[in-house]
Amino acid sequence: MNGDSSRRQRLLLMTANVGSLFEEGQRLQEPWLDVISKRILSEDADLSVIHMQETGGKRYVECSGQVPVLIEKLADRISGTYPLCRAFLDLNYTSPAYTALGSIFFVHKHALSLVEQFDFARKQFVPLPTANSVEIRADGLDNESLAVKRKFPKHFWPAIKWGRKGYLHTRWIVDGKVLDLINVHLFHDESNLALIHENPSLYSSNRKRALDFVINECVLDNDDDSSIHRFIFGDLNFRLDSKTFLNRLTEEAEPHPMEDLTTHGSQDLLKDGIAFRNDINQTENLRRTVSAIEFRREDGESNENCVLRIGRKVFDYENPYKLQTMWETYLQDDKEVDNFPELYEMPITFPPTYPWSEDPLDSGVFMKTRAPAWCDRVLMNKTAYESMEVETSVYESIGRHTCMGDHKVLHLHFFIPPRSTGDFSSLITIFSTLLARIPDP
C-alpha cells in the first residue's frame, strides 16, 4: 500500500435495520437515502461502512429485488467522493442459511491505495480495484471468499421459529491497521409478557450465547488479538432491564392480569404468558391465558387510572412524550451490555434507537409495541478502543427528525492515528496470515 500514511485515518461505521424500507410503495427509501448520503459526505471518512439487517424487509420474497437498487442509488449519490463501493448482500431467501444481512463499504478516492480486504480462502489481504466500480455480491454468498456469513445454529433457540439471525464477517487493512468488521443481528424479545411472567433473562441469555459464539468464530488461526481492531455492530437487540424499568414507570401502580378464557385441544402449547388448565374431558382443556397486564393506580377504574398496559406486542404507557424526551432517566436500565465485559462502547448520548413510528406523518413518536431500547450498537475490543481518538469520536443516532423506519441509524465516526515507524503489530498479523498458507513439511 503506497498511500499517504502520514495522516490519521477517518472511519465511519453505521448500522441500520432496514426492514421498514422495503415495501411495495418504497415511501421511506428516498428520505433514508437523503439522510445517509449527506452524512457519509459530511464525515468524509476514508472508509465508510453500513451494516444492514433485515434487507428485503418483512415481505422479502417480493421486495428483496429492491435492495441492490437502493445500494446503487446510494453509491451514485456519493460516487464523486467514493468511487469504490463493495456490497455483500444475503438475499437468497430460499437457502436454509438465509440471514438477510448486508454489509456495504465505500472507499474514499484518496484512500484507494491505503485499503485492502482479506480473502478468507487465500488467507491474505488483496488490493482493491483502482478504477470506479460498484460491486454488489448477492449470489453465492455462502461461498464468498471475501466474507464469512453464518446463521446461528438451530439449537440456540429450538422453541421458536428459526429466524433470520446470524453474522457477516469481513476483515480489512486501513493504513496498516487490521480491522475486523462484524455485522450481527441477534434474537429479539418475542413477547413482552414472557419477560414479566417467566424469566426476565430469557432472551438476554440467548443473545449472550449467540454473541459469544460470534466472537469465538471470528478469531482466526494465528490471530494476535492485540493487533486486531475488532468492531461488532448491528442490531444487537439489547433491551432494558425489565424489572428496574417497569418499577421506574409504575411506582404508584399495581399489576392487574387480564385473562382470556378459551378451549383448546390437549396438544396446544402456550407461546407466552401464563396458562391455567383444568380437564374438561379427555380431548379438551380449559385454559386461562394472561393476554395483558395493566398497571393501575388504586384510586379508580382501569380506563382512567391505567399507567401502563403490556401485551405480547403491546407497550402502551400513559405519557409517551416522557419516554421520548426524558430517556436519560432510564438510560441506567440499559444493562445488557454489561454481559460482555471484554467489549467496549462509547458513552450513549442519544435517545433509544427503537421502536420509532414507521408513519412519515408521525415519525417523531414511539410505536406502542415494545418498550424503548438501544437495540442498535457499536461495540469493540480493547485494541480498537485504545487506538481511537476518543475525544474527537462521535457516537450518535441520525435521522431523528426523519422517518427512517422503526430503527434509527446509528453511527460511530472516529480517527485512528497514523502508523508509526515502530508499529510492527499489524505487520505481524499480515505475516502470520501468509505463514498459515505454507504447508507443514
Coordinates of C-alpha atoms in Angstrom, one line a residue:
M1 CA 0.0 0.0 0.0
N2 CA 1.5 3.2 -1.2
G3 CA -0.9 5.9 0.0
D4 CA -0.3 8.8 2.4
S5 CA 0.2 7.1 5.7
S6 CA 1.5 10.3 7.4
R7 CA -2.0 11.5 8.3
R8 CA -4.6 9.9 10.7
Q9 CA -7.3 8.0 9.0
R10 CA -11.1 8.6 9.4
L11 CA -13.5 5.8 9.7
L12 CA -17.3 5.9 9.7
L13 CA -19.2 2.8 10.9
M14 CA -23.0 2.8 10.6
T15 CA -25.6 0.1 11.5
A16 CA -29.1 0.2 10.0
N17 CA -32.0 -2.2 10.5
V18 CA -33.7 -1.5 7.1
G19 CA -36.7 -3.9 7.5
S20 CA -39.1 -0.9 7.2
L21 CA -37.7 0.4 3.9
F22 CA -38.7 -2.4 1.6
E23 CA -42.4 -2.4 0.7
E24 CA -44.4 -2.0 -2.4
G25 CA -44.6 1.8 -2.3
Q26 CA -41.0 2.3 -1.2
R27 CA -42.1 5.5 0.6
L28 CA -39.3 5.6 3.1
Q29 CA -36.4 4.9 0.8
E30 CA -35.9 8.4 -0.6
P31 CA -35.7 10.1 2.9
W32 CA -33.4 7.4 4.1
L33 CA -31.1 7.8 1.1
D34 CA -31.0 11.6 1.6
V35 CA -30.0 11.3 5.3
I36 CA -27.4 8.6 4.8
S37 CA -25.7 10.1 1.7
K38 CA -25.5 13.5 3.3
R39 CA -24.0 12.0 6.5
I40 CA -21.4 10.0 4.5
L41 CA -20.3 13.0 2.5
S42 CA -20.2 15.3 5.5
E43 CA -18.0 13.0 7.6
D44 CA -15.6 12.5 4.6
A45 CA -14.2 9.2 6.1
D46 CA -11.5 7.2 4.3
L47 CA -13.7 4.1 4.8
S48 CA -17.4 4.3 5.3
V49 CA -19.3 1.2 6.3
I50 CA -23.0 0.4 6.6
H51 CA -24.1 -2.9 8.3
M52 CA -27.7 -3.7 7.3
Q53 CA -30.1 -6.1 8.9
E54 CA -33.4 -7.4 7.5
T55 CA -32.6 -6.5 3.9
G56 CA -35.7 -7.1 1.9
G57 CA -38.0 -6.3 4.8
K58 CA -40.8 -8.5 6.2
R59 CA -42.0 -9.2 2.6
Y60 CA -38.6 -10.3 1.4
V61 CA -39.9 -12.7 -1.2
E62 CA -41.5 -9.8 -3.1
C63 CA -39.1 -7.0 -2.1
S64 CA -35.5 -8.4 -2.0
G65 CA -35.0 -7.1 -5.5
Q66 CA -35.2 -3.6 -4.2
V67 CA -32.1 -3.9 -2.1
P68 CA -29.4 -3.8 -4.9
V69 CA -31.3 -0.9 -6.5
L70 CA -31.1 1.0 -3.2
I71 CA -27.4 0.4 -2.9
E72 CA -26.8 1.5 -6.5
K73 CA -28.7 4.7 -5.8
L74 CA -26.7 5.4 -2.7
A75 CA -23.4 4.7 -4.5
D76 CA -24.3 7.0 -7.3
R77 CA -25.1 9.9 -5.0
I78 CA -21.6 9.8 -3.4
S79 CA -19.6 8.5 -6.3
G80 CA -17.7 11.7 -6.8
T81 CA -16.0 11.2 -3.4
Y82 CA -16.4 7.5 -3.1
P83 CA -15.6 5.8 -6.4
L84 CA -15.5 2.3 -5.0
C85 CA -18.5 0.6 -3.5
R86 CA -18.4 -3.1 -2.5
A87 CA -21.5 -4.7 -1.1
F88 CA -22.2 -8.2 0.3
L89 CA -25.9 -9.0 0.4
D90 CA -27.5 -12.2 1.6
L91 CA -30.7 -12.2 -0.5
N92 CA -31.1 -15.9 -1.1
Y93 CA -34.2 -16.4 0.9
T94 CA -34.7 -20.0 -0.3
S95 CA -31.4 -21.0 1.4
P96 CA -31.7 -22.6 4.9
A97 CA -28.7 -20.3 5.9
Y98 CA -30.6 -17.1 4.9
T99 CA -29.8 -14.2 7.2
A100 CA -31.0 -11.1 5.3
L101 CA -27.7 -9.3 6.3
G102 CA -25.9 -6.8 4.1
S103 CA -22.5 -5.1 4.6
I104 CA -21.7 -2.2 2.3
F105 CA -18.3 -0.5 2.0
F106 CA -17.4 2.8 0.4
V107 CA -13.7 3.7 -0.1
H108 CA -12.7 7.4 -0.4
K109 CA -10.9 8.4 -3.6
H110 CA -7.9 9.5 -1.6
A111 CA -7.7 6.1 0.3
L112 CA -7.9 3.6 -2.5
S113 CA -4.2 2.6 -2.1
L114 CA -4.5 2.6 1.7
V115 CA -7.3 0.0 1.9
E116 CA -7.1 -3.8 1.3
Q117 CA -9.5 -6.6 2.1
F118 CA -8.8 -10.0 3.5
D119 CA -9.5 -13.1 1.4
F120 CA -10.5 -15.9 3.8
A121 CA -9.9 -18.6 1.2
R122 CA -6.4 -17.5 0.2
K123 CA -5.7 -16.2 3.8
Q124 CA -4.1 -13.0 2.6
F125 CA -5.1 -9.4 2.0
V126 CA -5.8 -8.3 -1.5
P127 CA -5.7 -4.8 -3.1
L128 CA -8.9 -3.1 -4.2
P129 CA -9.7 -2.0 -7.8
T130 CA -8.3 1.4 -8.5
A131 CA -11.0 2.2 -11.2
N132 CA -14.5 3.4 -10.3
S133 CA -16.7 0.4 -9.6
V134 CA -19.8 -0.7 -7.8
E135 CA -19.5 -4.4 -6.8
I136 CA -22.7 -6.0 -5.5
R137 CA -22.2 -9.6 -4.4
A138 CA -25.5 -11.2 -3.8
D139 CA -25.2 -14.6 -5.4
G140 CA -23.5 -17.5 -3.7
L141 CA -22.6 -15.6 -0.5
D142 CA -22.3 -18.9 1.3
N143 CA -19.2 -19.5 -0.8
E144 CA -17.8 -15.9 -0.8
S145 CA -14.1 -15.8 -0.1
L146 CA -14.1 -12.1 0.9
A147 CA -16.7 -12.5 3.6
V148 CA -17.8 -15.2 6.1
K149 CA -21.6 -15.5 6.7
R150 CA -23.1 -17.7 9.3
K151 CA -26.7 -18.3 10.5
F152 CA -27.0 -19.1 14.2
P153 CA -27.4 -22.8 14.9
K154 CA -31.0 -24.0 15.4
H155 CA -30.2 -25.4 18.8
F156 CA -29.6 -21.9 20.1
W157 CA -33.3 -21.5 20.4
P158 CA -35.3 -24.6 19.5
A159 CA -38.6 -23.4 21.0
I160 CA -39.2 -20.7 18.4
K161 CA -39.3 -20.3 14.7
W162 CA -35.8 -20.3 13.2
G163 CA -35.5 -16.6 12.1
R164 CA -33.1 -14.6 10.0
K165 CA -30.4 -14.1 12.7
G166 CA -26.7 -14.5 12.3
Y167 CA -23.5 -12.6 11.4
L168 CA -21.4 -11.4 8.4
H169 CA -17.7 -11.0 8.9
T170 CA -15.2 -9.0 6.8
R171 CA -11.6 -8.1 7.5
W172 CA -9.7 -5.1 6.2
I173 CA -6.5 -3.2 6.4
V174 CA -6.6 0.6 6.5
D175 CA -3.1 2.2 6.5
G176 CA -1.6 -0.9 8.2
K177 CA -4.4 -1.2 10.8
V178 CA -6.2 -4.6 10.7
L179 CA -10.0 -4.1 11.2
D180 CA -12.5 -6.9 11.9
L181 CA -15.9 -5.6 10.9
I182 CA -18.7 -8.0 12.1
N183 CA -22.3 -7.4 11.2
V184 CA -24.6 -9.1 13.8
H185 CA -28.3 -9.5 14.1
L186 CA -29.2 -11.1 17.5
F187 CA -32.5 -12.5 18.7
H188 CA -35.3 -10.1 19.6
D189 CA -37.8 -10.3 22.5
E190 CA -40.6 -12.5 21.2
S191 CA -43.1 -11.5 23.9
N192 CA -43.3 -8.6 26.4
L193 CA -45.3 -10.8 28.7
A194 CA -42.7 -13.6 28.9
L195 CA -40.2 -11.1 30.5
I196 CA -42.6 -10.5 33.3
H197 CA -44.1 -13.9 33.9
E198 CA -41.5 -16.4 33.0
N199 CA -37.8 -15.5 33.0
P200 CA -36.6 -11.8 32.8
S201 CA -33.3 -13.1 31.4
L202 CA -34.9 -15.5 28.9
Y203 CA -34.0 -13.5 25.8
S204 CA -30.8 -11.8 27.0
S205 CA -29.3 -15.1 27.9
N206 CA -29.8 -16.3 24.4
R207 CA -28.3 -13.1 23.0
K208 CA -25.3 -13.6 25.1
R209 CA -24.8 -17.1 24.0
A210 CA -25.1 -16.0 20.3
L211 CA -22.7 -13.1 20.6
D212 CA -20.2 -15.2 22.5
F213 CA -20.5 -17.6 19.6
V214 CA -19.8 -14.8 17.1
I215 CA -16.7 -13.6 19.0
N216 CA -15.2 -17.1 19.1
E217 CA -16.0 -17.9 15.5
C218 CA -14.4 -14.7 14.2
V219 CA -11.0 -15.3 15.8
L220 CA -8.9 -16.9 13.0
D221 CA -5.9 -19.2 13.4
N222 CA -2.7 -17.3 14.1
D223 CA -4.7 -14.1 15.1
D224 CA -2.9 -11.8 17.5
D225 CA -5.8 -10.2 19.3
S226 CA -3.6 -7.3 20.4
S227 CA -3.3 -6.2 16.8
I228 CA -6.9 -6.8 15.6
H229 CA -9.2 -3.8 15.8
R230 CA -12.5 -5.7 16.2
F231 CA -15.8 -3.8 15.7
I232 CA -19.1 -5.6 16.3
F233 CA -22.0 -3.5 15.2
G234 CA -25.6 -4.2 14.1
D235 CA -29.0 -4.8 15.6
L236 CA -27.9 -6.5 18.8
N237 CA -31.5 -6.2 20.2
F238 CA -30.3 -5.2 23.6
R239 CA -33.3 -4.3 25.8
L240 CA -33.8 -2.5 29.1
D241 CA -33.7 -4.4 32.4
S242 CA -37.5 -5.1 32.7
K243 CA -37.6 -5.2 36.4
T244 CA -35.9 -1.8 37.1
F245 CA -37.5 -0.1 34.1
L246 CA -41.1 -1.2 35.0
N247 CA -40.6 -0.3 38.6
R248 CA -39.5 3.2 37.5
L249 CA -42.6 3.7 35.4
T250 CA -45.2 2.1 37.7
E251 CA -44.0 3.2 41.2
E252 CA -47.6 4.1 42.3
A253 CA -49.5 1.4 40.4
E254 CA -50.3 -2.3 40.9
P255 CA -50.4 -5.0 38.2
H256 CA -53.7 -6.5 37.1
P257 CA -53.5 -9.5 34.8
M258 CA -56.1 -9.6 32.0
E259 CA -57.1 -13.2 31.2
D260 CA -58.6 -14.8 28.1
L261 CA -60.7 -17.9 28.6
T262 CA -60.5 -20.3 25.7
T263 CA -60.9 -24.0 24.9
H264 CA -58.0 -25.9 23.3
G265 CA -57.1 -29.4 22.4
S266 CA -54.7 -31.1 24.8
Q267 CA -51.7 -30.7 22.4
D268 CA -51.8 -26.9 22.2
L269 CA -48.7 -25.2 23.5
L270 CA -48.6 -21.8 25.2
K271 CA -46.2 -19.4 23.5
D272 CA -46.2 -16.7 26.1
G273 CA -47.8 -15.6 29.3
I274 CA -49.2 -18.0 31.9
A275 CA -51.7 -20.7 31.3
F276 CA -54.0 -22.4 33.8
R277 CA -55.5 -25.7 32.7
N278 CA -58.5 -27.7 34.1
D279 CA -59.5 -31.0 32.5
I280 CA -63.0 -31.0 30.8
N281 CA -62.7 -34.4 29.2
Q282 CA -60.0 -36.5 27.6
T283 CA -59.7 -34.3 24.5
E284 CA -60.2 -30.7 25.6
N285 CA -58.7 -28.4 28.2
L286 CA -60.0 -25.1 29.5
R287 CA -57.2 -22.6 29.6
R288 CA -56.9 -19.2 31.1
T289 CA -54.1 -17.2 29.4
V290 CA -52.8 -13.9 30.6
S291 CA -53.2 -11.8 27.5
A292 CA -52.2 -8.5 29.0
I293 CA -51.2 -6.8 32.3
E294 CA -52.4 -3.4 33.3
F295 CA -50.6 -1.4 35.9
R296 CA -53.2 0.8 37.6
R297 CA -53.4 3.3 40.3
E298 CA -55.6 2.0 43.1
D299 CA -57.8 5.1 43.3
G300 CA -60.2 4.4 40.4
E301 CA -61.3 2.3 37.5
S302 CA -58.9 1.0 34.8
N303 CA -59.7 3.3 32.0
E304 CA -58.7 6.5 33.8
N305 CA -56.1 5.0 36.1
C306 CA -54.1 2.7 33.8
V307 CA -50.5 3.8 33.9
L308 CA -49.1 1.1 31.6
R309 CA -50.6 -1.8 29.6
I310 CA -48.4 -4.6 28.4
G311 CA -49.4 -7.3 26.0
R312 CA -47.4 -9.8 23.9
K313 CA -46.6 -7.0 21.4
V314 CA -48.2 -4.0 23.3
F315 CA -46.4 -1.4 25.4
D316 CA -48.8 1.4 26.0
Y317 CA -47.6 4.0 28.5
E318 CA -49.8 6.9 29.7
N319 CA -47.1 9.5 29.0
P320 CA -45.3 8.6 25.8
Y321 CA -43.9 12.0 25.5
K322 CA -41.9 11.4 28.7
L323 CA -40.4 8.3 27.2
Q324 CA -39.3 10.2 24.1
T325 CA -37.8 13.3 25.8
M326 CA -36.7 12.1 29.2
W327 CA -34.7 9.0 28.1
E328 CA -31.8 9.9 30.4
T329 CA -33.9 8.9 33.3
Y330 CA -34.0 5.3 32.3
L331 CA -30.7 5.0 30.5
Q332 CA -29.3 3.3 33.6
D333 CA -31.7 0.4 32.9
D334 CA -29.7 -0.3 29.8
K335 CA -27.6 -3.1 31.4
E336 CA -27.4 -5.9 28.9
V337 CA -24.0 -4.7 27.5
D338 CA -22.6 -5.5 30.9
N339 CA -22.8 -9.2 30.0
F340 CA -19.8 -8.6 27.8
P341 CA -17.0 -7.1 30.0
E342 CA -14.4 -7.8 27.3
L343 CA -16.2 -5.4 24.9
Y344 CA -16.1 -1.6 24.9
E345 CA -18.6 1.1 23.8
M346 CA -18.5 4.9 23.6
P347 CA -20.9 6.6 26.0
I348 CA -24.6 6.7 24.9
T349 CA -25.7 10.3 24.5
F350 CA -28.7 9.8 22.2
P351 CA -32.3 8.6 22.6
P352 CA -33.3 4.9 22.1
T353 CA -33.0 3.7 18.5
Y354 CA -36.2 1.6 18.7
P355 CA -39.2 1.4 18.2
W356 CA -39.9 4.6 16.2
S357 CA -43.1 5.1 14.2
E358 CA -43.0 3.9 10.5
D359 CA -45.5 6.6 9.6
P360 CA -43.8 9.6 7.8
L361 CA -46.6 11.9 9.0
D362 CA -46.0 10.9 12.7
S363 CA -42.3 9.8 12.8
G364 CA -41.3 11.5 16.0
V365 CA -43.1 9.1 18.3
F366 CA -42.5 5.6 19.6
M367 CA -44.8 2.9 18.4
K368 CA -46.9 1.3 21.2
T369 CA -45.5 -2.2 20.5
R370 CA -42.3 -2.5 22.6
A371 CA -40.5 -0.7 25.4
P372 CA -38.0 1.8 24.0
A373 CA -34.5 0.4 23.8
W374 CA -31.0 1.0 22.4
C375 CA -31.1 -2.1 20.2
D376 CA -28.5 -0.9 17.7
R377 CA -25.0 -0.7 18.9
V378 CA -21.3 -0.4 18.0
L379 CA -19.1 -2.5 20.3
M380 CA -15.3 -3.1 20.1
N381 CA -12.5 -4.9 21.6
K382 CA -9.8 -3.3 23.8
T383 CA -7.4 -2.9 20.9
A384 CA -9.9 -0.9 18.9
Y385 CA -11.0 1.2 21.8
E386 CA -7.5 2.2 22.9
S387 CA -6.5 3.1 19.3
M388 CA -9.3 5.6 18.9
E389 CA -9.0 9.3 19.5
V390 CA -11.9 9.2 22.0
E391 CA -12.1 12.9 22.5
T392 CA -12.9 13.5 18.8
S393 CA -15.1 10.5 18.3
V394 CA -18.8 10.9 17.6
Y395 CA -21.3 8.2 18.6
E396 CA -24.9 9.1 17.8
S397 CA -28.1 8.2 16.1
I398 CA -29.1 10.1 12.9
G399 CA -32.3 10.9 11.2
R400 CA -34.0 11.9 14.4
H401 CA -36.4 14.2 12.6
T402 CA -36.9 11.9 9.5
C403 CA -38.9 8.7 9.2
M404 CA -36.1 6.1 8.9
G405 CA -38.3 3.1 9.8
D406 CA -38.7 1.6 13.2
H407 CA -35.0 1.7 13.9
K408 CA -32.9 4.9 13.8
V409 CA -29.5 4.5 12.1
L410 CA -26.6 4.5 14.5
H411 CA -23.1 5.7 13.6
L412 CA -19.6 5.9 15.0
H413 CA -17.2 8.3 13.4
F414 CA -13.6 8.3 14.7
F415 CA -9.9 8.8 13.8
I416 CA -7.2 6.3 14.1
P417 CA -3.6 7.6 14.5
P418 CA -1.1 7.3 11.6
R419 CA 1.1 4.3 11.5
S420 CA 4.4 5.0 13.3
T421 CA 7.7 3.7 12.1
G422 CA 8.0 1.5 15.2
D423 CA 4.5 0.0 14.8
F424 CA 5.0 -3.7 13.8
S425 CA 1.9 -5.2 15.3
S426 CA -0.1 -5.1 12.1
L427 CA 2.8 -6.5 10.1
I428 CA 3.0 -9.4 12.5
T429 CA -0.7 -10.2 11.7
I430 CA -0.1 -9.9 8.0
F431 CA 2.9 -12.2 8.1
S432 CA 1.1 -14.7 10.2
T433 CA -1.7 -15.0 7.7
L434 CA 0.9 -15.6 5.0
L435 CA 2.7 -18.2 7.0
A436 CA -0.7 -20.0 7.5
R437 CA -0.7 -20.7 3.8
I438 CA 2.6 -22.7 3.9
P439 CA 2.0 -26.4 4.4
D440 CA 3.7 -28.3 7.1
P441 CA 6.9 -30.2 6.0

